Amino acid sequence: MCFARAVTLVSCYENSGPLHAQEMFRKTFNSLPHFRQLCALPARLQNTQAAQVPAPAEPEDIDVIEQRILKHPDYFQVHNLFTVRDLFNARVHFGHKEGSLDDRMRPYLYGSRLGHLIFDLDKTAAHLRDALNVVAHIAFRDGIILFFNRNALNAHLVEQKAKEAGEFSHTRFWRGGIFTNANVQFHAVTRLPDLCIFLNTQNNVLAQHTAVRDAAKMSIPTVGIVDSNCNPNLITYPVPGNDDSPAAVELYCNLFKEAIWRGKRKRRELLGLPPLDEAQLKAGRSRAPKASQS
């Protein structure tokens, strides 16, 4: 455009004289954009391009994420881990004989058959899902989980499943004072578990497991499988069901293990760590590092 106007000015100068050419040159120069307008044009283009590209979001703090997850009713989707049919096939509904009933277990019963008490599996499923949700949250927060069992028939199974979950187990005689007097027992400041899971809550037919009482004294939350002859009052999250059958205990262990895995996988995902693998968990306890405090 500027070249065409220059040619026009030259032709006017040749045909009309210098005065007329000067007047035409002045009008053409005034119509051209100012220098500051030409300099501002690239800046406007840069601002438009910068507005189109979104700024990278800052990583969310792990404490904020934990608070949001706590408000979710079932963040780890533990409700789909089992069905009532799975509980029935594992014989979770079988209780002890009618004569051994603890009156505090009556609300969880459906009835009796051939002298044996039968649990209401709908109530058992609801309590078990609540317990699994708590277990997943404790694992997500990198808490220490301790499995308990006093039945020699299922001791090895409980120990193996706890090891596969990357947690701890105790299947022998429980010496009193380990929780309540830990600093003296171990001669050092000892971190107590963040959750205790009791696959059975009895030391024998008559006496309750001593660790149930000790955990209650130290305000340690507990999940416990309570049979028809048990006292559920000291258990934070009681799960009514059969605590003797190997099939039932194996089902409980698998469910708790999967809930722990889901919590740990989600924590490592949010911290940007490599995913867990089963071989690593079986080799020993694997804990996610604490998030750095910025």
Rosetta silent file (secondary structure, phi, psi, omega in degrees, C-alpha in Angstrom):
SEQUENCE: MCFARAVTLVSCYENSGPLHAQEMFRKTFNSLPHFRQLCALPARLQNTQAAQVPAPAEPEDIDVIEQRILKHPDYFQVHNLFTVRDLFNARVHFGHKEGSLDDRMRPYLYGSRLGHLIFDLDKTAAHLRDALNVVAHIAFRDGIILFFNRNALNAHLVEQKAKEAGEFSHTRFWRGGIFTNANVQFHAVTRLPDLCIFLNTQNNVLAQHTAVRDAAKMSIPTVGIVDSNCNPNLITYPVPGNDDSPAAVELYCNLFKEAIWRGKRKRRELLGLPPLDEAQLKAGRSRAPKASQS
SCORE:     score description
SCORE:     0.000 S_00000001
   1 L     0.000  -44.367  179.881    0.000    0.000    0.000 S_00000001
   2 H   -64.092  -37.520  179.566    2.825    2.391    0.929 S_00000001
   3 H   -65.384  -39.804  178.946    4.630    1.594   -2.369 S_00000001
   4 H   -64.279  -39.596  178.778    1.485    2.420   -4.391 S_00000001
   5 H   -67.170  -34.962  178.469    1.150    5.788   -2.603 S_00000001
   6 H   -65.357  -40.136  177.357    4.799    6.596   -3.315 S_00000001
   7 H   -63.606  -39.227  178.791    4.267    5.941   -7.040 S_00000001
   8 H   -63.500  -42.272  179.943    1.199    8.192   -6.949 S_00000001
   9 H   -62.947  -40.603  179.767    3.211   11.023   -5.308 S_00000001
  10 H   -64.386  -42.859  179.321    5.930   10.768   -7.960 S_00000001
  11 H   -65.651  -37.877  177.391    3.412   10.948  -10.796 S_00000001
  12 H   -64.532  -39.079 -179.762    1.662   13.944   -9.151 S_00000001
  13 H   -63.581  -38.831 -178.919    5.012   15.700   -8.776 S_00000001
  14 H   -73.067  -33.366 -174.481    5.754   15.235  -12.439 S_00000001
  15 H   -94.548  -36.043 -170.961    2.294   16.329  -13.634 S_00000001
  16 H  -110.437  -14.037  179.487    1.090   18.972  -11.127 S_00000001
  17 L   106.315  168.269 -174.807    4.209   20.558   -9.680 S_00000001
  18 H   -68.889  -35.569 -176.605    5.996   20.514   -6.298 S_00000001
  19 H   -65.683  -46.349  179.701    3.360   22.379   -4.250 S_00000001
  20 H   -65.261  -34.609  178.863    0.593   20.013   -5.106 S_00000001
  21 H   -67.029  -37.893  178.251    2.916   17.060   -4.487 S_00000001
  22 H   -64.073  -40.264  179.462    3.837   18.352   -1.015 S_00000001
  23 H   -64.591  -41.116  177.424    0.168   18.662   -0.098 S_00000001
  24 H   -65.365  -37.611  179.366   -0.501   15.117   -1.234 S_00000001
  25 H   -66.141  -38.242  179.736    2.525   13.832    0.723 S_00000001
  26 H   -64.962  -43.625  179.534    1.315   15.552    3.923 S_00000001
  27 H   -64.431  -39.204 -179.763   -2.140   13.940    3.648 S_00000001
  28 H   -67.604  -40.154 -179.682   -0.624   10.517    2.974 S_00000001
  29 H   -66.102  -39.033 -179.595    1.779   10.783    5.919 S_00000001
  30 H   -67.858  -27.904 -179.636   -1.003   11.785    8.337 S_00000001
  31 H   -79.400  -12.630  179.422   -3.076    8.772    7.296 S_00000001
  32 L   -73.545  149.676  177.422   -0.277    6.311    8.171 S_00000001
  33 L   -65.408  146.310 -179.882   -0.405    4.586   11.652 S_00000001
  34 L   -70.749  162.676 -177.434    1.687    6.210   14.385 S_00000001
  35 H   -64.837  -39.917 -178.960    4.891    4.567   15.621 S_00000001
  36 H   -68.135  -29.145  175.187    3.512    3.805   19.075 S_00000001
  37 H   -68.303  -39.789  177.687    0.554    2.051   17.462 S_00000001
  38 H   -65.216  -35.470  178.622    2.931   -0.111   15.418 S_00000001
  39 H   -72.539  -31.535 -177.712    4.905   -0.982   18.603 S_00000001
  40 H   -77.921  -18.333 -177.974    1.754   -1.827   20.552 S_00000001
  41 H   -63.354  -48.644  177.024    0.517   -4.281   17.929 S_00000001
  42 H   -61.593  -34.672  179.420    2.956   -7.151   18.777 S_00000001
  43 H   -63.994  -40.317  178.134    2.226   -6.633   22.495 S_00000001
  44 H   -65.227  -38.309  177.620   -1.502   -7.036   21.858 S_00000001
  45 H   -65.262  -39.780  178.847   -0.822  -10.213   19.883 S_00000001
  46 H   -65.060  -41.197  179.514    1.352  -11.555   22.705 S_00000001
  47 H   -64.254  -37.273  178.983   -1.331  -10.783   25.300 S_00000001
  48 H   -66.720  -41.296  178.623   -3.941  -12.597   23.186 S_00000001
  49 H   -67.349  -38.539  179.762   -1.712  -15.655   22.831 S_00000001
  50 H   -66.173  -34.174  179.871   -0.899  -15.671   26.549 S_00000001
  51 H   -69.808  -28.130 -179.007   -4.600  -15.524   27.404 S_00000001
  52 H   -74.725  -28.024 -178.293   -5.280  -18.570   25.262 S_00000001
  53 L   -92.406  113.967 -179.135   -2.680  -20.754   27.068 S_00000001
  54 L   -69.575  143.706  178.881   -3.906  -21.628   30.638 S_00000001
  55 L   -72.196  142.614  179.863   -1.380  -21.296   33.433 S_00000001
  56 L   -63.133  133.193 -178.594   -0.294  -24.606   35.009 S_00000001
  57 L   -74.010  142.153  178.066   -2.254  -25.339   38.194 S_00000001
  58 L   -74.166  143.940  179.743   -0.314  -25.621   41.434 S_00000001
  59 L   -62.673  138.015 -177.364   -0.343  -29.071   43.084 S_00000001
  60 L   -76.479  142.911 -178.008   -3.019  -29.396   45.753 S_00000001
  61 L   -68.408  143.305 -176.404   -1.886  -29.851   49.319 S_00000001
  62 H   -65.415  -30.642  178.711   -2.260  -33.406   50.671 S_00000001
  63 H   -66.528  -38.997  178.035   -4.080  -32.140   53.796 S_00000001
  64 H   -65.588  -39.874  178.745   -6.746  -30.488   51.639 S_00000001
  65 H   -63.666  -42.761 -179.398   -7.146  -33.711   49.650 S_00000001
  66 H   -62.986  -39.619  178.724   -7.523  -35.757   52.835 S_00000001
  67 H   -66.277  -38.035  178.112  -10.239  -33.456   54.148 S_00000001
  68 H   -67.650  -38.886 -179.840  -12.144  -33.695   50.859 S_00000001
  69 H   -66.430  -36.148 -179.485  -11.863  -37.493   50.825 S_00000001
  70 H   -62.821  -28.556 -178.341  -13.197  -37.710   54.396 S_00000001
  71 L   -81.044  -11.222 -179.998  -16.422  -35.999   53.309 S_00000001
  72 L   -80.741  134.394 -176.880  -17.047  -38.591   50.597 S_00000001
  73 L   -65.994  -33.005 -179.241  -19.415  -41.389   51.735 S_00000001
  74 L  -152.613   69.880 -174.126  -17.494  -44.163   49.926 S_00000001
  75 L   -64.489  -35.736 -175.389  -14.399  -42.715   48.250 S_00000001
  76 L   -93.439    6.104  174.740  -12.618  -46.077   47.902 S_00000001
  77 L    55.980   45.907 -179.631  -15.679  -47.917   46.533 S_00000001
  78 H   -77.481  -12.715 -178.497  -15.576  -50.645   49.177 S_00000001
  79 H   -66.976  -21.738 -178.209  -19.281  -51.372   48.736 S_00000001
  80 H   -96.730   12.050  179.831  -18.532  -53.393   45.588 S_00000001
  81 L   -75.390  -24.602 -177.059  -15.947  -55.666   47.226 S_00000001
  82 L  -155.303  168.576  174.293  -18.521  -58.308   48.181 S_00000001
  83 L  -126.875  170.192  176.866  -22.188  -59.238   48.081 S_00000001
  84 H   -63.710  -32.278  176.777  -24.516  -60.900   50.575 S_00000001
  85 H   -62.519  -38.484  177.252  -24.212  -64.064   48.473 S_00000001
  86 H   -62.313  -40.917  178.160  -20.431  -64.040   49.117 S_00000001
  87 H   -64.491  -41.322 -179.572  -21.083  -63.863   52.853 S_00000001
  88 H   -65.229  -43.508 -179.587  -23.559  -66.728   52.649 S_00000001
  89 H   -65.082  -28.951  178.180  -21.184  -68.939   50.640 S_00000001
  90 L   -86.439    4.309  177.823  -18.429  -68.320   53.216 S_00000001
  91 L    62.313   36.304  177.152  -20.833  -69.396   56.023 S_00000001
  92 L   -69.235  -23.280 -174.094  -20.620  -66.028   57.754 S_00000001
  93 L   -78.293  -10.715 -178.110  -24.236  -66.428   58.922 S_00000001
  94 E   -78.271  124.995  173.577  -23.498  -69.383   61.225 S_00000001
  95 E  -106.809 -168.662  178.610  -23.378  -68.533   64.930 S_00000001
  96 E   -84.354 -174.312  179.402  -22.846  -70.647   68.032 S_00000001
  97 E   -70.021  159.442 -175.214  -25.453  -72.699   69.849 S_00000001
  98 H   -60.412  -33.899 -176.642  -28.403  -70.989   71.464 S_00000001
  99 H   -69.674  -17.376 -178.436  -27.159  -71.627   75.002 S_00000001
 100 H   -99.236   11.731 -174.719  -23.984  -69.579   74.481 S_00000001
 101 L   -67.473  133.445  168.680  -25.736  -66.411   73.249 S_00000001
 102 L   -89.637  125.851 -174.430  -24.579  -63.062   74.615 S_00000001
 103 H   -58.980  -24.694  179.746  -27.682  -60.887   75.008 S_00000001
 104 H   -72.834   -7.767  177.874  -25.836  -57.897   73.518 S_00000001
 105 H   -98.854    0.731 -177.878  -25.718  -59.747   70.171 S_00000001
 106 H   -59.768  -38.453 -178.580  -29.491  -60.187   69.855 S_00000001
 107 H   -62.125  -18.558 -175.883  -30.000  -57.154   67.522 S_00000001
 108 H   -96.997    2.356 -174.581  -27.773  -58.786   64.895 S_00000001
 109 E   -94.557  147.270  174.776  -29.579  -62.153   64.773 S_00000001
 110 E   -96.574  -34.494 -179.887  -32.057  -63.360   62.168 S_00000001
 111 E   166.099 -153.083  179.198  -33.179  -66.466   64.055 S_00000001
 112 E  -143.049  156.248  178.532  -32.032  -70.007   64.808 S_00000001
 113 E  -147.343  125.350  178.986  -32.008  -73.349   63.025 S_00000001
 114 L    53.846   38.128  176.628  -31.427  -76.791   64.550 S_00000001
 115 L    84.651   -2.271  179.434  -30.217  -75.175   67.779 S_00000001
 116 E  -109.987  139.616 -179.125  -27.682  -72.865   66.073 S_00000001
 117 E   -76.885  147.091 -178.851  -28.075  -69.092   65.850 S_00000001
 118 E  -121.821  129.320  179.002  -28.234  -67.418   62.416 S_00000001
 119 E   -81.862  149.807  172.734  -26.978  -63.891   61.744 S_00000001
 120 L   -80.443  107.426 -173.112  -28.890  -61.366   59.658 S_00000001
 121 H   -70.518  -22.116  174.672  -26.512  -60.984   56.700 S_00000001
 122 H   -64.938  -42.375  176.917  -28.034  -57.675   55.618 S_00000001
 123 H   -69.032  -38.487  177.895  -26.936  -56.153   58.926 S_00000001
 124 H   -61.871  -43.093 -179.628  -23.578  -57.910   58.686 S_00000001
 125 H   -62.364  -41.447  179.921  -23.005  -56.487   55.182 S_00000001
 126 H   -64.318  -44.971  179.677  -23.787  -52.928   56.340 S_00000001
 127 H   -67.679  -36.577 -179.290  -21.412  -53.156   59.324 S_00000001
 128 H   -68.238  -37.743  177.796  -18.688  -54.798   57.226 S_00000001
 129 H   -66.257  -39.017  175.297  -18.812  -52.045   54.599 S_00000001
 130 H   -61.777  -41.887 -179.625  -18.455  -49.403   57.312 S_00000001
 131 H   -66.309  -41.594  179.363  -15.449  -51.257   58.708 S_00000001
 132 H   -64.917  -36.438  177.892  -13.814  -51.614   55.278 S_00000001
 133 H   -63.045  -42.167  178.031  -14.286  -47.907   54.638 S_00000001
 134 H   -64.982  -42.440  179.757  -12.481  -47.077   57.894 S_00000001
 135 H   -61.058  -42.912  179.607   -9.664  -49.507   57.083 S_00000001
 136 H   -64.345  -38.919  178.985   -9.151  -47.919   53.646 S_00000001
 137 H   -67.023  -40.765  178.166   -9.021  -44.423   55.159 S_00000001
 138 H   -63.462  -42.458  178.448   -6.462  -45.487   57.776 S_00000001
 139 H   -65.776  -37.492  178.330   -4.293  -47.074   55.063 S_00000001
 140 H   -62.761  -35.133  178.527   -4.633  -43.955   52.900 S_00000001
 141 L   -86.832   14.116  175.852   -3.283  -41.841   55.763 S_00000001
 142 L    62.501   38.153  178.515   -0.327  -44.237   56.091 S_00000001
 143 L   -83.219  160.871  177.189   -1.490  -45.570   59.440 S_00000001
 144 L   -89.493  127.672 -178.434   -0.216  -48.724   61.155 S_00000001
 145 E  -118.201  130.730 -176.261   -2.766  -51.566   61.128 S_00000001
 146 E  -119.416  122.159  177.402   -2.423  -54.573   63.420 S_00000001
 147 E   -89.944  138.892  177.821   -4.282  -57.867   62.816 S_00000001
 148 E  -122.528  143.622  172.991   -5.236  -60.046   65.816 S_00000001
 149 L  -161.342  134.272 -179.844   -6.274  -63.689   65.950 S_00000001
 150 L  -113.558    1.117  179.417   -6.233  -66.237   68.785 S_00000001
 151 L   -88.749  116.238 -176.734   -7.580  -69.245   66.878 S_00000001
 152 L   -62.857  -25.413 -179.247   -4.668  -71.555   66.074 S_00000001
 153 L   -64.659  -33.966 -175.963   -6.583  -72.978   63.104 S_00000001
 154 L  -109.938    8.622 -173.775   -6.498  -69.631   61.266 S_00000001
 155 H   -61.659  -47.473 -177.338   -3.290  -68.158   62.699 S_00000001
 156 H   -64.500  -39.011  179.591   -1.099  -68.817   59.661 S_00000001
 157 H   -61.444  -44.881  179.944   -3.749  -67.492   57.281 S_00000001
 158 H   -64.138  -42.955  179.280   -4.054  -64.210   59.206 S_00000001
 159 H   -61.966  -42.299 -179.038   -0.289  -63.761   59.358 S_00000001
 160 H   -65.603  -43.928 -178.817    0.056  -64.363   55.617 S_00000001
 161 H   -68.267  -36.664  176.628   -2.720  -61.954   54.649 S_00000001
 162 H   -64.557  -39.688  177.931   -1.368  -59.240   56.951 S_00000001
 163 H   -65.658  -41.129  178.502    2.062  -59.615   55.352 S_00000001
 164 H   -64.328  -31.759  177.677    0.567  -59.415   51.855 S_00000001
 165 L   -79.754   -6.600 -177.914   -1.205  -56.203   52.857 S_00000001
 166 L    78.075   24.706 -178.207    2.087  -54.757   54.131 S_00000001
 167 L  -121.973 -164.267 -171.684    0.843  -54.614   57.727 S_00000001
 168 E  -117.862  161.615  179.756    1.408  -56.428   61.044 S_00000001
 169 E  -145.813  155.514  175.521   -0.205  -59.333   62.882 S_00000001
 170 E  -142.199  113.057 -175.883   -0.251  -60.898   66.342 S_00000001
 171 L  -121.649   14.087 -179.611   -1.614  -64.431   66.684 S_00000001
 172 L  -109.045 -170.517  177.889   -0.012  -65.567   69.957 S_00000001
 173 L   -64.295  134.211 -177.912   -0.766  -64.978   73.621 S_00000001
 174 L   -94.124  117.274  178.898   -1.171  -61.265   74.333 S_00000001
 175 L   -80.858  125.009 -179.123    0.842  -60.025   77.276 S_00000001
 176 L   -60.631  143.909  178.281   -1.058  -57.348   79.174 S_00000001
 177 L    95.487   -2.896 -179.967    0.387  -53.844   79.222 S_00000001
 178 L   -64.973  -37.076  175.844    1.867  -53.805   75.714 S_00000001
 179 L   -85.951  -47.892 -171.694   -0.434  -50.930   74.777 S_00000001
 180 L   -76.273  -21.531 -177.965   -1.026  -49.357   78.167 S_00000001
 181 L  -135.000   43.158 -171.472    2.595  -49.547   79.378 S_00000001
 182 H   -64.715  -38.889 -176.503    4.500  -49.672   76.093 S_00000001
 183 H   -63.756  -34.380  178.271    7.309  -47.281   77.038 S_00000001
 184 H   -79.557  -39.040 -178.349    8.285  -49.444   80.027 S_00000001
 185 H   -62.708  -41.731 -174.706    7.785  -52.745   78.214 S_00000001
 186 H  -105.227   -0.521  177.493   10.036  -51.789   75.267 S_00000001
 187 L    57.772   35.521  178.772   12.288  -49.270   77.075 S_00000001
 188 L  -166.612  161.023  174.595   11.647  -46.663   74.387 S_00000001
 189 L   -69.168  122.371 -171.269    8.987  -44.329   73.079 S_00000001
 190 L  -117.061  133.665  174.490    6.759  -46.627   71.051 S_00000001
 191 L   -83.827  123.487  178.845    4.274  -45.752   68.340 S_00000001
 192 L   -82.486  159.091  179.283    1.031  -47.619   68.885 S_00000001
 193 L   -64.785  153.414  178.089   -1.040  -48.918   65.985 S_00000001
 194 L   -87.639  -16.959  178.310   -3.602  -46.611   64.403 S_00000001
 195 E  -156.473  139.258  175.040   -6.126  -49.420   63.972 S_00000001
 196 E  -115.756  131.267  178.431   -6.566  -52.938   65.362 S_00000001
 197 E  -113.124  115.462 -179.542   -8.454  -55.589   63.389 S_00000001
 198 E  -101.008  113.226  175.015   -9.676  -58.546   65.484 S_00000001
 199 L   -75.099  -20.461  164.005  -10.566  -61.619   63.434 S_00000001
 200 L  -151.636  145.294 -171.255  -11.941  -62.991   66.699 S_00000001
 201 L  -103.850    9.442 -178.095  -12.380  -61.092   69.946 S_00000001
 202 E  -113.515  139.127  169.804  -12.172  -63.999   72.418 S_00000001
 203 L   -74.799  -37.917  175.943   -9.145  -65.524   74.103 S_00000001
 204 L  -151.675 -164.564 -175.557  -11.267  -68.590   74.788 S_00000001
 205 L   -64.147  -31.014 -173.154  -14.925  -69.470   75.092 S_00000001
 206 L  -105.556  -35.550 -170.593  -15.429  -67.341   78.200 S_00000001
 207 L   -99.974  138.632  176.556  -12.756  -64.600   78.292 S_00000001
 208 E   -78.065  152.576  179.094  -12.473  -61.635   75.952 S_00000001
 209 L   -60.223  131.495 -176.669   -9.161  -60.869   74.219 S_00000001
 210 H   -63.164  -32.287 -178.424   -7.039  -58.678   76.504 S_00000001
 211 H   -66.562  -25.070  176.594   -5.989  -56.445   73.610 S_00000001
 212 H   -62.536  -46.589  178.885   -9.618  -55.383   73.096 S_00000001
 213 H   -66.848  -42.919 -178.893   -9.656  -53.852   76.566 S_00000001
 214 H   -64.469  -40.100  178.632   -6.150  -52.371   76.194 S_00000001
 215 H   -64.833  -38.541  177.581   -7.017  -50.760   72.841 S_00000001
 216 H   -65.060  -38.527  178.361  -10.150  -49.234   74.368 S_00000001
 217 H   -63.541  -36.165 -176.895   -8.086  -47.816   77.246 S_00000001
 218 L   -94.686    9.836  178.241   -5.634  -46.199   74.810 S_00000001
 219 L    57.703   37.980  175.014   -8.401  -44.901   72.461 S_00000001
 220 L   -91.933  121.998  179.750   -7.159  -47.022   69.572 S_00000001
 221 L   -63.464  146.147 -176.182  -10.019  -47.654   67.096 S_00000001
 222 E  -132.478  145.512  168.979  -10.839  -51.310   66.568 S_00000001
 223 E  -116.469  128.921 -175.120  -12.606  -53.431   63.969 S_00000001
 224 E  -139.122  136.731  170.925  -13.786  -56.771   65.296 S_00000001
 225 E   -83.246  115.273 -175.474  -15.615  -59.850   64.031 S_00000001
 226 E  -110.377  120.390  178.106  -18.064  -60.570   66.853 S_00000001
 227 L   -85.779 -178.988 -174.396  -19.727  -63.978   67.039 S_00000001
 228 L   -68.479  -15.562  179.585  -22.943  -64.733   68.899 S_00000001
 229 L  -103.427   16.316 -175.101  -21.054  -65.398   72.154 S_00000001
 230 L  -106.761  162.797  175.382  -19.044  -62.110   72.102 S_00000001
 231 L  -103.497  112.238 -176.623  -19.432  -58.711   73.720 S_00000001
 232 L   -85.631    0.016 -169.420  -19.453  -55.999   71.021 S_00000001
 233 L   -66.061  -33.727 -177.022  -19.488  -53.019   73.386 S_00000001
 234 L   -90.870   -0.285  179.015  -15.734  -52.323   73.426 S_00000001
 235 L   -92.070  129.076 -178.603  -15.322  -52.713   69.650 S_00000001
 236 L   -67.221  -45.195 -179.810  -15.445  -49.441   67.705 S_00000001
 237 E  -126.546   83.793 -179.480  -16.689  -51.064   64.484 S_00000001
 238 E   -74.880  141.899  177.327  -18.241  -54.465   65.297 S_00000001
 239 E  -122.289  103.433 -179.030  -18.978  -56.845   62.420 S_00000001
 240 E   -69.329  130.389  179.263  -21.445  -59.599   63.456 S_00000001
 241 L   169.608  175.580 -179.224  -20.554  -62.940   61.916 S_00000001
 242 L   -68.823  126.036 -179.722  -18.874  -66.314   62.175 S_00000001
 243 L  -112.575   11.853 -177.177  -15.333  -65.977   63.568 S_00000001
 244 L  -112.007  -39.232 -174.379  -14.353  -69.672   63.553 S_00000001
 245 L   -65.582  131.635  178.305  -14.835  -71.065   60.048 S_00000001
 246 H   -59.382  -35.044  179.173  -11.661  -70.900   57.883 S_00000001
 247 H   -64.973  -41.573  179.072  -13.755  -69.901   54.847 S_00000001
 248 H   -67.812  -43.552 -179.926  -15.263  -66.950   56.709 S_00000001
 249 H   -64.304  -38.249  178.054  -11.915  -65.822   58.151 S_00000001
 250 H   -64.844  -38.707  176.853  -10.301  -66.030   54.711 S_00000001
 251 H   -62.955  -46.214  178.139  -13.062  -63.865   53.262 S_00000001
 252 H   -57.776  -46.538 -176.897  -12.584  -61.258   56.001 S_00000001
 253 H   -62.807  -41.971  179.514   -8.820  -61.220   55.466 S_00000001
 254 H   -65.022  -39.231  179.300   -9.135  -60.825   51.704 S_00000001
 255 H   -67.038  -45.484  178.538  -11.605  -57.980   52.086 S_00000001
 256 H   -64.224  -37.946  178.896   -9.464  -56.126   54.624 S_00000001
 257 H   -63.848  -43.227 -179.874   -6.375  -56.666   52.470 S_00000001
 258 H   -66.697  -38.187  176.911   -8.078  -55.237   49.394 S_00000001
 259 H   -63.202  -40.799  177.836   -9.341  -52.222   51.362 S_00000001
 260 H   -64.081  -43.143  179.323   -5.796  -51.561   52.599 S_00000001
 261 H   -61.520  -41.239 -179.608   -4.443  -51.848   49.059 S_00000001
 262 H   -63.594  -41.012  177.212   -6.988  -49.383   47.737 S_00000001
 263 H   -64.558  -42.906 -178.609   -6.041  -46.828   50.355 S_00000001
 264 H   -69.624  -39.408  178.811   -2.319  -47.240   49.706 S_00000001
 265 H   -61.974  -43.643 -179.184   -2.697  -47.150   45.924 S_00000001
 266 H   -65.980  -37.760  178.872   -4.649  -43.902   46.078 S_00000001
 267 H   -64.089  -45.904 -179.462   -2.102  -42.309   48.408 S_00000001
 268 H   -66.383  -32.885  177.297    0.808  -43.202   46.137 S_00000001
 269 H   -65.453  -43.758 -179.083   -1.146  -41.962   43.128 S_00000001
 270 H   -71.605  -29.154  178.165   -1.765  -38.561   44.723 S_00000001
 271 H   -85.211   -3.548  179.658    1.871  -38.282   45.876 S_00000001
 272 L    74.271   26.965  179.414    3.144  -39.136   42.401 S_00000001
 273 L   -95.174  158.984  178.422    4.916  -42.317   43.511 S_00000001
 274 L   -62.484  149.003 -177.582    5.204  -45.528   41.453 S_00000001
 275 L   -66.834  155.263  177.839    2.267  -47.935   41.922 S_00000001
 276 L   -75.482  148.662  171.461    2.412  -50.782   44.399 S_00000001
 277 L  -124.558  154.815 -174.629    2.894  -54.328   43.211 S_00000001
 278 H   -63.761  -35.576  179.960    1.939  -57.528   45.009 S_00000001
 279 H   -64.253  -37.884  179.362    5.492  -58.872   45.016 S_00000001
 280 H   -66.199  -39.634 -179.670    6.757  -55.793   46.820 S_00000001
 281 H   -69.148  -38.270  179.492    4.072  -56.094   49.493 S_00000001
 282 H   -68.139  -28.236 -179.276    4.734  -59.798   50.040 S_00000001
 283 H   -71.001  -26.546 -179.342    8.460  -59.107   50.464 S_00000001
 284 L   167.645  175.588 -177.140    7.847  -56.825   53.431 S_00000001
 285 L   -69.560  130.119  179.983    5.984  -53.827   54.759 S_00000001
 286 L  -117.883  123.587 -178.133    5.936  -50.957   52.275 S_00000001
 287 L  -120.373  138.146  176.853    5.089  -47.483   53.496 S_00000001
 288 L   -76.376  140.039  178.570    4.600  -44.385   51.418 S_00000001
 289 L   -66.250  152.979  179.449    6.856  -41.478   52.447 S_00000001
 290 L   -67.953  147.965  177.078    5.309  -38.567   54.234 S_00000001
 291 L   -69.981  138.525 -178.047    4.387  -35.588   52.100 S_00000001
 292 L   -69.379  137.206  179.445    6.943  -32.795   52.363 S_00000001
 293 L   -87.061  113.732  179.524    5.793  -29.789   54.337 S_00000001
 294 L   -93.223    0.000    0.000    6.232  -26.695   52.201 S_00000001
